[in-house]
Short mmCIF file of C-alpha atoms in Angstrom, two decimals:
data_model
loop_
_atom_site.label_atom_id
_atom_site.label_comp_id
_atom_site.label_asym_id
_atom_site.label_seq_id
_atom_site.Cartn_x
_atom_site.Cartn_y
_atom_site.Cartn_z
CA UNK A 73 27.18 -4.67 82.11
CA UNK A 74 25.24 -2.17 80.00
CA UNK A 75 26.43 1.63 80.52
CA UNK A 76 23.46 3.67 81.65
CA UNK A 77 22.53 6.21 79.68
CA UNK A 78 21.83 9.79 80.29
CA UNK A 79 19.36 12.35 79.14
CA UNK A 80 21.26 16.01 79.34
CA UNK A 81 18.70 19.21 78.19
CA UNK A 82 19.84 22.25 79.13
CA UNK A 83 20.25 25.24 76.74
CA UNK A 84 23.57 26.18 77.75
CA UNK A 85 26.01 24.59 75.45
CA UNK A 86 28.82 24.77 77.44
CA UNK A 87 27.49 23.22 80.54
CA UNK A 88 25.86 20.17 77.88
CA UNK A 89 29.25 19.73 76.71
CA UNK A 90 30.93 20.29 80.51
CA UNK A 91 28.57 17.81 81.95
CA UNK A 92 29.10 15.12 78.43
CA UNK A 93 32.62 15.11 79.09
CA UNK A 94 32.38 14.36 82.89
CA UNK A 95 29.98 11.54 82.33
CA UNK A 96 31.44 9.59 80.02
CA UNK A 97 34.83 9.90 81.64
CA UNK A 98 32.39 7.91 84.62
CA UNK A 99 31.67 5.05 81.81
CA UNK A 100 28.02 6.31 80.95
CA UNK A 101 26.85 6.80 77.96
CA UNK A 102 25.44 10.60 77.32
CA UNK A 103 22.35 11.69 75.14
CA UNK A 104 22.10 15.85 74.90
CA UNK A 105 19.06 18.29 74.14
CA UNK A 106 18.61 22.13 74.32
CA UNK A 107 14.94 22.44 75.19
CA UNK A 108 11.86 20.39 76.91
CA UNK A 109 10.37 19.69 73.73
CA UNK A 110 13.43 18.28 72.22
CA UNK A 111 14.54 16.46 75.68
CA UNK A 112 11.22 14.77 75.20
CA UNK A 113 11.85 13.48 71.75
CA UNK A 114 15.19 12.33 72.40
CA UNK A 115 13.85 10.13 75.72
CA UNK A 116 11.02 8.57 74.20
CA UNK A 117 13.38 7.49 70.73
CA UNK A 118 16.07 6.45 73.22
CA UNK A 119 14.44 5.58 76.47
CA UNK A 120 17.56 6.82 78.81
CA UNK A 121 17.87 5.83 82.30
CA UNK A 122 17.92 9.04 83.59
CA UNK A 123 17.03 12.40 82.53
CA UNK A 124 19.03 15.71 83.86
CA UNK A 125 16.90 18.61 83.59
CA UNK A 126 17.28 22.07 83.72
CA UNK A 127 14.29 24.30 84.45
CA UNK A 128 14.97 27.73 82.67
CA UNK A 129 14.77 26.69 78.90
CA UNK A 130 13.09 27.51 75.46
CA UNK A 131 10.02 25.82 73.55
CA UNK A 132 9.01 23.91 76.75
CA UNK A 133 10.70 24.31 79.97
CA UNK A 134 11.65 22.19 82.55
CA UNK A 135 8.94 21.91 84.67
CA UNK A 136 6.44 21.51 81.61
CA UNK A 137 8.86 18.59 80.63
CA UNK A 138 8.75 16.83 84.19
CA UNK A 139 4.92 17.18 84.10
CA UNK A 140 4.85 15.36 80.59
CA UNK A 141 6.84 12.95 81.48
CA UNK A 142 5.04 11.35 84.25
CA UNK A 143 1.68 11.93 82.52
CA UNK A 144 3.52 10.06 80.09
CA UNK A 145 3.14 5.49 80.03
CA UNK A 146 6.33 4.92 77.87
CA UNK A 147 8.30 7.82 80.34
CA UNK A 148 7.12 8.01 83.47
CA UNK A 149 8.97 5.13 85.23
CA UNK A 150 12.41 7.39 84.15
CA UNK A 151 14.18 9.56 87.46
CA UNK A 152 14.34 12.73 86.91
CA UNK A 153 16.99 15.39 88.33
CA UNK A 154 16.26 18.96 87.89
CA UNK A 155 19.36 20.97 87.74
CA UNK A 156 18.61 24.76 87.59
CA UNK A 157 19.99 28.19 88.73
CA UNK A 158 16.50 29.13 90.37
CA UNK A 159 17.35 28.61 94.33
CA UNK A 160 14.03 30.02 95.75
CA UNK A 161 11.86 27.27 97.94
CA UNK A 162 8.41 27.39 95.55
CA UNK A 163 9.98 26.36 92.95
CA UNK A 164 12.02 23.50 94.36
CA UNK A 165 8.63 22.79 96.45
CA UNK A 166 6.67 22.41 93.00
CA UNK A 167 9.66 20.51 91.10
CA UNK A 168 9.14 17.96 92.64
CA UNK A 169 5.85 17.66 93.64
CA UNK A 170 5.26 17.41 89.60
CA UNK A 171 7.72 14.22 90.09
CA UNK A 172 11.26 14.36 89.73
CA UNK A 173 13.26 12.77 91.87
CA UNK A 174 16.34 15.39 92.85
CA UNK A 175 16.39 18.83 92.82
CA UNK A 176 19.92 20.28 92.40
CA UNK A 177 20.85 24.20 92.07
CA UNK A 178 23.76 25.50 89.90
CA UNK A 179 26.19 26.26 90.59
CA UNK A 180 27.50 22.87 91.99
CA UNK A 181 30.91 20.47 90.92
CA UNK A 182 30.72 17.74 88.37
CA UNK A 183 31.68 15.55 91.53
CA UNK A 184 28.50 15.74 93.62
CA UNK A 185 26.68 15.90 90.54
CA UNK A 186 27.54 12.96 89.43
CA UNK A 187 27.55 11.30 93.21
CA UNK A 188 24.04 13.02 93.19
CA UNK A 189 23.27 11.02 89.75
CA UNK A 190 24.62 7.47 90.58
CA UNK A 191 22.45 7.91 93.81
CA UNK A 192 19.18 8.72 91.99
CA UNK A 193 20.37 5.65 89.86
CA UNK A 194 21.00 3.01 92.78
CA UNK A 195 17.64 4.15 94.66
CA UNK A 196 15.75 3.14 91.34
CA UNK A 197 18.13 0.19 90.96
CA UNK A 198 17.13 -1.03 93.76
CA UNK A 199 13.37 -0.52 94.23
CA UNK A 200 13.27 -2.08 90.47
CA UNK A 201 15.00 -4.94 92.43
CA UNK A 202 12.52 -5.12 95.18
CA UNK A 203 9.73 -5.95 92.30
CA UNK A 204 10.75 -10.43 92.18
CA UNK A 205 7.24 -11.14 91.07
CA UNK A 206 5.13 -9.33 88.29
CA UNK A 207 2.17 -10.29 87.87
CA UNK A 208 0.27 -8.96 84.95
CA UNK A 209 -2.98 -10.04 82.53
CA UNK A 210 -3.30 -14.04 83.36
CA UNK A 211 0.27 -14.45 84.40
CA UNK A 212 2.85 -14.25 86.80
CA UNK A 213 6.57 -13.86 86.37
CA UNK A 214 8.69 -14.84 89.51
CA UNK A 215 12.41 -13.70 88.92
CA UNK A 216 13.22 -14.99 92.20
CA UNK A 217 12.48 -18.61 90.77
CA UNK A 218 12.94 -17.99 87.11
CA UNK A 219 9.57 -19.73 86.24
CA UNK A 220 6.26 -18.02 84.77
CA UNK A 221 3.01 -19.23 85.78
CA UNK A 222 0.29 -18.34 82.96
CA UNK A 223 -3.63 -19.97 84.37
CA UNK A 224 -1.76 -21.76 87.15
CA UNK A 225 0.19 -23.60 84.16
CA UNK A 226 4.26 -23.21 84.86
CA UNK A 227 6.29 -22.19 82.25
CA UNK A 228 10.86 -22.45 82.77
CA UNK A 229 11.83 -19.90 79.84
CA UNK A 230 15.70 -20.38 78.67
CA UNK A 231 17.65 -17.84 80.71
CA UNK A 232 17.89 -14.73 78.15
CA UNK A 233 13.52 -15.65 77.08
CA UNK A 234 13.02 -15.15 80.50
CA UNK A 235 15.17 -11.79 81.28
CA UNK A 236 13.48 -10.38 78.08
CA UNK A 237 9.57 -11.13 79.12
CA UNK A 238 10.27 -9.70 82.82
CA UNK A 239 12.46 -6.38 81.41
CA UNK A 240 9.24 -6.11 78.72
CA UNK A 241 6.78 -6.94 81.07
CA UNK A 242 8.08 -4.46 83.64
CA UNK A 243 7.95 -1.58 81.99
CA UNK A 244 4.24 -2.21 80.75
CA UNK A 245 3.26 0.16 78.04
CA UNK A 246 6.18 1.46 77.26
CA UNK A 247 7.86 0.83 73.81
CA UNK A 248 11.54 -0.44 73.44
CA UNK A 249 13.47 -0.33 70.98
CA UNK A 250 15.88 -2.99 69.73
CA UNK A 251 19.30 -1.71 70.94
CA UNK A 252 17.82 -0.45 74.41
CA UNK A 253 16.55 -4.17 74.86
CA UNK A 254 19.61 -6.03 73.62
CA UNK A 255 22.02 -3.21 76.34
CA UNK A 256 19.57 -4.45 78.87
CA UNK A 257 19.35 -7.71 78.65
CA UNK A 258 22.39 -8.91 77.07
CA UNK A 259 24.60 -5.99 78.15
CA UNK A 260 26.10 -3.72 75.97
CA UNK A 261 29.66 -5.43 75.83
CA UNK A 262 27.88 -8.80 74.10
CA UNK A 263 27.73 -9.04 70.28
CA UNK A 264 24.40 -9.61 68.71
CA UNK A 265 22.47 -8.41 66.25
CA UNK A 266 19.01 -7.00 66.69
CA UNK A 267 17.56 -9.83 65.15
CA UNK A 268 18.52 -12.19 68.13
CA UNK A 269 15.57 -9.79 69.71
CA UNK A 270 13.02 -11.11 67.50
CA UNK A 271 14.27 -14.39 67.24
CA UNK A 272 13.49 -15.14 71.06
CA UNK A 273 10.19 -12.49 71.42
CA UNK A 274 9.01 -15.40 69.01
CA UNK A 275 10.01 -18.05 71.25
CA UNK A 276 8.36 -16.67 74.01
CA UNK A 277 4.96 -15.95 71.87
CA UNK A 278 5.18 -19.76 70.69
CA UNK A 279 5.17 -20.31 74.51
CA UNK A 280 2.59 -17.81 75.82
CA UNK A 281 0.48 -17.06 73.34
CA UNK A 282 1.09 -14.00 71.32
CA UNK A 283 -1.20 -11.10 72.83
CA UNK A 284 1.47 -10.39 75.74
CA UNK A 285 4.39 -8.88 73.12
CA UNK A 286 2.99 -5.94 70.61
CA UNK A 287 5.02 -5.24 68.11
CA UNK A 288 6.31 -1.88 67.45
CA UNK A 289 7.08 -1.63 62.79
CA UNK A 290 10.04 -0.02 62.75
CA UNK A 291 10.52 0.96 66.49
CA UNK A 292 10.45 -2.10 68.54
CA UNK A 293 8.71 -4.32 70.83
CA UNK A 294 5.70 -2.98 74.01
CA UNK A 295 4.57 -5.80 76.40
CA UNK A 296 0.46 -4.37 76.46
CA UNK A 297 -1.46 -2.27 79.34
#
């Protein structure tokens, strides 16, 4: 199973290092940023599974960062937890209304923090798994039966081609780099090269047409909106 990646954004370096250490012990990959602007840029580049976000930071605070992410086609699906020293109800309500998935006040034990992170990830995974039939453009992707329908015609794709198509289509409009696709579709314990993704995309295009999956030069692929 692929390791999940957590992006931690906080301007307290000691806290960043502590959270990173404990998340890595739990088997997560960890990315770190020290302000909202840097966090947004890293989220766009690496497509993490969850963002843990402080509120009071330089350049762009956490509430602004949540707002930017929820309006961005590439980032709006990523779950966000606000971790902050601000415990007033007004700020908590504002953070949740802007689109964060949880609001945690400091100080909190690392054990409880990791438990809350796992709970949000579980909710997100369950919501994703509930979507077993996708209808995009003129195709229907049925994950229960591993069948793709295009204008009523059935297509039976090999398993990895199907899973790659479903993963891209379920994140329509989001640019996904090759490494992310390899980790999510093949798993990070399986050794395959970037070229594997290109070959599978080419085969999908040969069967369904080349106007669904767009190549983003130097980055990866995006399922067109």
